[in-house]
mmCIF file of C-alpha atoms in Angstrom:
data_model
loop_
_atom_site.group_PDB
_atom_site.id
_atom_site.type_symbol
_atom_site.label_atom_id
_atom_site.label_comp_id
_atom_site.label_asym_id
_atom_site.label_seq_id
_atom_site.Cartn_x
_atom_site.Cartn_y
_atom_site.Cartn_z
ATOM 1 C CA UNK A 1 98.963 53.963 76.103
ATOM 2 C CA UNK A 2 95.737 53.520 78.238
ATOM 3 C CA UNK A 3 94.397 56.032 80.556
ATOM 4 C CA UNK A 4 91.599 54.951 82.577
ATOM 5 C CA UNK A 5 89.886 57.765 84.919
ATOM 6 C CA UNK A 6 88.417 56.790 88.406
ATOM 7 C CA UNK A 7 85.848 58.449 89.995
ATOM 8 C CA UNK A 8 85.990 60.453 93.503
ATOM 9 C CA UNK A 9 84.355 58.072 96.251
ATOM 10 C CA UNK A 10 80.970 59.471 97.892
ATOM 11 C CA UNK A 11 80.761 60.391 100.830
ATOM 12 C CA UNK A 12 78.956 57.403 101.348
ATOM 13 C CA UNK A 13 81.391 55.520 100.512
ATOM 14 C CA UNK A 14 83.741 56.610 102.569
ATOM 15 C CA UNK A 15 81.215 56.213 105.404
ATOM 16 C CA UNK A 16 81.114 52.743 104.430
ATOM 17 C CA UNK A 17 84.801 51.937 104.072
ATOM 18 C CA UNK A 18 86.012 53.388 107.571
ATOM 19 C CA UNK A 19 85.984 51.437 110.349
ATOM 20 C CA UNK A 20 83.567 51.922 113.356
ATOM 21 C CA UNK A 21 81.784 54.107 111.518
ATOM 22 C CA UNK A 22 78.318 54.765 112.919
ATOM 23 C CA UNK A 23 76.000 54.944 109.383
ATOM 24 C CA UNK A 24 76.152 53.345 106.109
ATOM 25 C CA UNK A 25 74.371 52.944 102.999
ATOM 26 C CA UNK A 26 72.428 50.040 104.030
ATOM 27 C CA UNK A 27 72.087 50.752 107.451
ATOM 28 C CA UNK A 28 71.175 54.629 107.369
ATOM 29 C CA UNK A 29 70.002 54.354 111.040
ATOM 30 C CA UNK A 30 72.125 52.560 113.051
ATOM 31 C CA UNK A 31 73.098 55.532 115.763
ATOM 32 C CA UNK A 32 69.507 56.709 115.702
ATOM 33 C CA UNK A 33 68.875 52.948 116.819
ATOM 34 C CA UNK A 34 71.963 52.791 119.126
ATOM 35 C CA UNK A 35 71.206 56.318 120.875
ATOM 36 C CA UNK A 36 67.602 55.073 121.323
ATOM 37 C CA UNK A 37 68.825 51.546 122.899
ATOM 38 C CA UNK A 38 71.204 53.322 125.051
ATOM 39 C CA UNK A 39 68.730 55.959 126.394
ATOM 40 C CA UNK A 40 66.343 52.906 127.428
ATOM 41 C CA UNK A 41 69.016 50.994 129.150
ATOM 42 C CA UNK A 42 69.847 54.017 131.231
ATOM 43 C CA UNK A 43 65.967 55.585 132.354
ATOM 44 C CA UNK A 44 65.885 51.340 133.075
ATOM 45 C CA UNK A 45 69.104 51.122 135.361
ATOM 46 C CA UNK A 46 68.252 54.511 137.192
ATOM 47 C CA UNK A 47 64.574 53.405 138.276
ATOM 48 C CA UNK A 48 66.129 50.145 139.256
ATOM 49 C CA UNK A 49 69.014 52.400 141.209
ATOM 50 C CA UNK A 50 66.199 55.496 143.028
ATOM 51 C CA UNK A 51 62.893 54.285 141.739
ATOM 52 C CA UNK A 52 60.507 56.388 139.663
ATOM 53 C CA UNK A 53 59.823 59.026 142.138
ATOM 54 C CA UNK A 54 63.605 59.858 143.918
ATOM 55 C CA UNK A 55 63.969 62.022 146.625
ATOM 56 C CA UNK A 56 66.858 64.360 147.426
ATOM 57 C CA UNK A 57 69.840 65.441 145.194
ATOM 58 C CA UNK A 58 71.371 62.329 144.281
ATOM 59 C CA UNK A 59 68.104 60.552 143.632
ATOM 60 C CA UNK A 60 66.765 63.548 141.680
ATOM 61 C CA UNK A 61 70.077 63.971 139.604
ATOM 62 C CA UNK A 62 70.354 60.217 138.563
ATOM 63 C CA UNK A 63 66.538 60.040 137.641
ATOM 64 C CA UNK A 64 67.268 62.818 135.461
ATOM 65 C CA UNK A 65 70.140 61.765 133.946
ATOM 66 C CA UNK A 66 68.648 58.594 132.715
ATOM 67 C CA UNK A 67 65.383 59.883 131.881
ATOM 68 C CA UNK A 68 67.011 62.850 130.299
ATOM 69 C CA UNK A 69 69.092 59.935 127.613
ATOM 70 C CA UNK A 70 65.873 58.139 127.324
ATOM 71 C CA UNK A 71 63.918 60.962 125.948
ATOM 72 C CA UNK A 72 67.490 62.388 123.795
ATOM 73 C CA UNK A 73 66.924 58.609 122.238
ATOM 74 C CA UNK A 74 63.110 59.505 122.104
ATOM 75 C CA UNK A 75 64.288 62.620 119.661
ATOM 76 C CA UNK A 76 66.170 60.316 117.653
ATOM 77 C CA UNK A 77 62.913 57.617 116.764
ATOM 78 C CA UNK A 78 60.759 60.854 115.935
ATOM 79 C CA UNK A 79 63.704 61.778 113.549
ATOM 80 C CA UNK A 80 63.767 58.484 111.920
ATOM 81 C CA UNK A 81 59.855 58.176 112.057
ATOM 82 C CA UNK A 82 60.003 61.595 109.980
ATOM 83 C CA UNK A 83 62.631 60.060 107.650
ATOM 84 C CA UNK A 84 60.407 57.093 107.019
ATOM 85 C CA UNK A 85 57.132 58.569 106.845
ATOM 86 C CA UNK A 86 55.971 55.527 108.988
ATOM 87 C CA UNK A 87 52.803 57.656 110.519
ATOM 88 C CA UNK A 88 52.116 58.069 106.353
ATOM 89 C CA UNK A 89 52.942 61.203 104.047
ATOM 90 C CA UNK A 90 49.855 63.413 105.001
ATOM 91 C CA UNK A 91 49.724 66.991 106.658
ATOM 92 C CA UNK A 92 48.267 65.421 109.898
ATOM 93 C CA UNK A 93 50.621 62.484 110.079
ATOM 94 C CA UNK A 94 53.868 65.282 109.925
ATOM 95 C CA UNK A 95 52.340 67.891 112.214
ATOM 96 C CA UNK A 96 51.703 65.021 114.699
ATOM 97 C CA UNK A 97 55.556 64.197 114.393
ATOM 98 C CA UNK A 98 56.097 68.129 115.148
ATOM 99 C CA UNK A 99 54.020 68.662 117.885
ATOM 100 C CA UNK A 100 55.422 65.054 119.487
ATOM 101 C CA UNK A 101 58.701 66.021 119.125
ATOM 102 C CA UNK A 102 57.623 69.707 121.133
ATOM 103 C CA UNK A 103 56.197 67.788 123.870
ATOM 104 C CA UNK A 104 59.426 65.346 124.710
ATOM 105 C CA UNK A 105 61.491 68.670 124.021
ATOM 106 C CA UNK A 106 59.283 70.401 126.612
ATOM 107 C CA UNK A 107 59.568 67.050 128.889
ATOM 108 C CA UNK A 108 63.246 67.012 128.763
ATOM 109 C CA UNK A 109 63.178 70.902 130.369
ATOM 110 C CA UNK A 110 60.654 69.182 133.026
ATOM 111 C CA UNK A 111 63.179 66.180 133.955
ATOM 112 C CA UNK A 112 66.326 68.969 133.754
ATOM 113 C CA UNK A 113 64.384 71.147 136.240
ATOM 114 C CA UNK A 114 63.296 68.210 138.665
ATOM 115 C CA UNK A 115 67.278 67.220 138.399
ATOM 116 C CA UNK A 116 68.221 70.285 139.568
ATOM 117 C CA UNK A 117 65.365 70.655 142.048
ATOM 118 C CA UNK A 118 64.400 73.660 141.537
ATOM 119 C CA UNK A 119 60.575 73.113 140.189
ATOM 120 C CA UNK A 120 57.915 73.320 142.389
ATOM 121 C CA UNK A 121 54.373 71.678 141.387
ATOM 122 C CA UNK A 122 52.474 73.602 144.152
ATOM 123 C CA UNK A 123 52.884 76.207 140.984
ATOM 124 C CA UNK A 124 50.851 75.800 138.213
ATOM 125 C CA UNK A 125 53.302 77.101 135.891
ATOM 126 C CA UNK A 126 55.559 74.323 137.059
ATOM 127 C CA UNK A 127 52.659 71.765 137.170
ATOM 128 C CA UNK A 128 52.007 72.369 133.343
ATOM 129 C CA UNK A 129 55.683 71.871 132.753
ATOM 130 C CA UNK A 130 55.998 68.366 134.555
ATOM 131 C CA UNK A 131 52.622 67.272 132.866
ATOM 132 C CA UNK A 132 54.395 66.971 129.519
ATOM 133 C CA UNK A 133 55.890 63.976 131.034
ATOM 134 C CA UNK A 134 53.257 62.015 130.777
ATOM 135 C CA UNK A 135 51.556 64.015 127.763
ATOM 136 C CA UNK A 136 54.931 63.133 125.606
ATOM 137 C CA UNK A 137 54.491 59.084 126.798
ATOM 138 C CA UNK A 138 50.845 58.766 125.880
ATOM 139 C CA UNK A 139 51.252 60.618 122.232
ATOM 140 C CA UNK A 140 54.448 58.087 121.956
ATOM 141 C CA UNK A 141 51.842 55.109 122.833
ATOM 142 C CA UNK A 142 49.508 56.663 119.781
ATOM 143 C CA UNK A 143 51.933 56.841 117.611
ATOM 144 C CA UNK A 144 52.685 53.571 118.312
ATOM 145 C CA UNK A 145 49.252 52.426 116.757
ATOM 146 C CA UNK A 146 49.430 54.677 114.027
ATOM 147 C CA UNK A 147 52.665 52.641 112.596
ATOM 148 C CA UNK A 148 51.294 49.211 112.983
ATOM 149 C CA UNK A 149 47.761 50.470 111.106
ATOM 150 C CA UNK A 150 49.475 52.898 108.835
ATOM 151 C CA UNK A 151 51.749 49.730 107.977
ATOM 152 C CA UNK A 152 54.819 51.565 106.213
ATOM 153 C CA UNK A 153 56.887 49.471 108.364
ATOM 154 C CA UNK A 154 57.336 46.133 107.947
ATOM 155 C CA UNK A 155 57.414 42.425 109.781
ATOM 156 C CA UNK A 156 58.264 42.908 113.477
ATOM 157 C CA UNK A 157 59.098 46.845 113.009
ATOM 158 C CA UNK A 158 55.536 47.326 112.177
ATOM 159 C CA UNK A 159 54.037 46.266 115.636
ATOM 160 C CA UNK A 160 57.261 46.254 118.140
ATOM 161 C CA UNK A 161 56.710 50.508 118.395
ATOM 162 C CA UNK A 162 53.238 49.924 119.991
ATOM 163 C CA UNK A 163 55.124 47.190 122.325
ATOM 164 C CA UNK A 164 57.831 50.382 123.604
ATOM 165 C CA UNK A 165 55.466 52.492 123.462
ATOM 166 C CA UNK A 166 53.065 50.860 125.607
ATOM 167 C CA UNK A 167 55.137 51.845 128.922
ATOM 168 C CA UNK A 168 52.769 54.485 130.434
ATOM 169 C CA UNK A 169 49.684 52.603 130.085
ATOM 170 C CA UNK A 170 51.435 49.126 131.750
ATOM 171 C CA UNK A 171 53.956 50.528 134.499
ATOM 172 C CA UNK A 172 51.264 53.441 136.038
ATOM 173 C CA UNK A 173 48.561 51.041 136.116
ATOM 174 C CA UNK A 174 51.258 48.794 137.633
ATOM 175 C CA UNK A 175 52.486 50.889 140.219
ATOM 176 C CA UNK A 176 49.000 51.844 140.829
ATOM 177 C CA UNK A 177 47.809 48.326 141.167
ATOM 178 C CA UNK A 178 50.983 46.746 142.903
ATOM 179 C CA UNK A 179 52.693 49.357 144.556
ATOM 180 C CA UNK A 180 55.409 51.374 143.620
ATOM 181 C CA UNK A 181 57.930 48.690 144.357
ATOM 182 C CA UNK A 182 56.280 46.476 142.064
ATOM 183 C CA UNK A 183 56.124 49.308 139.578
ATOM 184 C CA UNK A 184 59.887 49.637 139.674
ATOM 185 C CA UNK A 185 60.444 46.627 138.449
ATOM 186 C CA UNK A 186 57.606 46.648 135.432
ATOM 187 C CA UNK A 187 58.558 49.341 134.742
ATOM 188 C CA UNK A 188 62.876 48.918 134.326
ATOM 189 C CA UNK A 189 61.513 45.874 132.323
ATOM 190 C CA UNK A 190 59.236 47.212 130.165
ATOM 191 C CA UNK A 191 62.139 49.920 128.984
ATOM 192 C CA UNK A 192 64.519 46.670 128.532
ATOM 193 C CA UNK A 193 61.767 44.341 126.451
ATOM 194 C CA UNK A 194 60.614 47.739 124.686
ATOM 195 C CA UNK A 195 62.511 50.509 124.082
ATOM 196 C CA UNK A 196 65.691 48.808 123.908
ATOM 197 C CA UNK A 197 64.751 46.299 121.658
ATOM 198 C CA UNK A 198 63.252 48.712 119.740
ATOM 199 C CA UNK A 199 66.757 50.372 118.766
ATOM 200 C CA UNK A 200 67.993 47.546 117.982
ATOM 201 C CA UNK A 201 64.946 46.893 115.395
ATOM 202 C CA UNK A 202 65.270 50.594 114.546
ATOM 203 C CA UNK A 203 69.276 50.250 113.715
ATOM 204 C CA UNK A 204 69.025 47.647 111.124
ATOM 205 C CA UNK A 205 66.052 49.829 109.220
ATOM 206 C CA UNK A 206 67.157 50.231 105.612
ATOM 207 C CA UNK A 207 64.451 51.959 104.718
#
């Protein structure tokens, strides 16, 4: 008589037997890639809906929704960028990670006050609030470089971050240059050639 003994599956593979799941083995990113896609496509379709600077509740509240999901998928790159150690495995590369990931925190509380239109930038309390907006875009831009020169990521994931994360300095001069209308439209496109490519990129990261 033969007994033969089979091991308990993982829990990874389990995760890679069910269907629709949202992770596997090979593919350990593929909602952090999907969330970040999905933010991008939203921030896109509500500047293409109320522009980048709305005006009265509705405006305001759909602005804020899709900037809100754009920076939620922001969280999610920093958390695979951690994972990764694409910025490198230093002390400065990690606390650079932290204090990014404090600044689009801090950002989200300036786009859920603006939604609910209750800030006012007359205040400087308020005003150094809204700023880390902008503060959170430019630190993604840098730490857009740092992965192509760092070079932990590879092929087209090494240089497509700097691409997303080129938005602030292309759609402000834009608007700036062009007009907001103009702007509108850079910017939507920028978020649809950048960010949301980027998930995409970022989904089928094994590594």
């Amino acid at each position: 008589m033969t007994i033969s003994h089979s091991p308990a599956p993982a829990r990874s593979d389990v995760a890679a037997a069910t269907p629709g799941t949202t992770t596997s083995p090979t593919r350990p990113f593929l909602l952090h890639g999907r969330v970040l896609s999905a933010g991008a496509l939203a921030w896109s379709a509500s500047i293409l809906t109320v522009g980048q600077d709305p005006h009265g509740t509705v405006g305001l509240a759909v602005f804020g929704v899709g900037s809100g999901l754009f920076q939620v998928g922001l969280l999610f790159l920093l958390r695979v960028l951690w994972r990764t150690r694409a910025l490198g495995d230093g002390r400065i590369a990690r606390g650079v990670l932290r204090f990014e990931a404090f600044a689009v925190a801090m950002a989200m509380a300036s786009t859920f006050v603006d939604a609910i239109g209750i800030s006012d930038l007359s205040e400087p309390a308020w005003l150094a609030l809204d700023l880390f907006w902008p503060l959170s875009m430019l630190g993604m831009f840098l730490i857009g470089i740092r992965i192509a020169v760092a070079g932990r990521w590879k092929g087209l994931s090494r240089f497509w971050p700097m691409v997303a994360e080129s938005w602030a300095v292309v759609t402000i001069p834009a608007m700036g240059i062009f007009g907001e209308e103009a702007g509108k439209y850079v910017g939507a496109l920028h978020l649809l050639v950048g960010y949301t490519v980027l998930g995409a990129i970022v989904s089928r990261k094994t590594d």
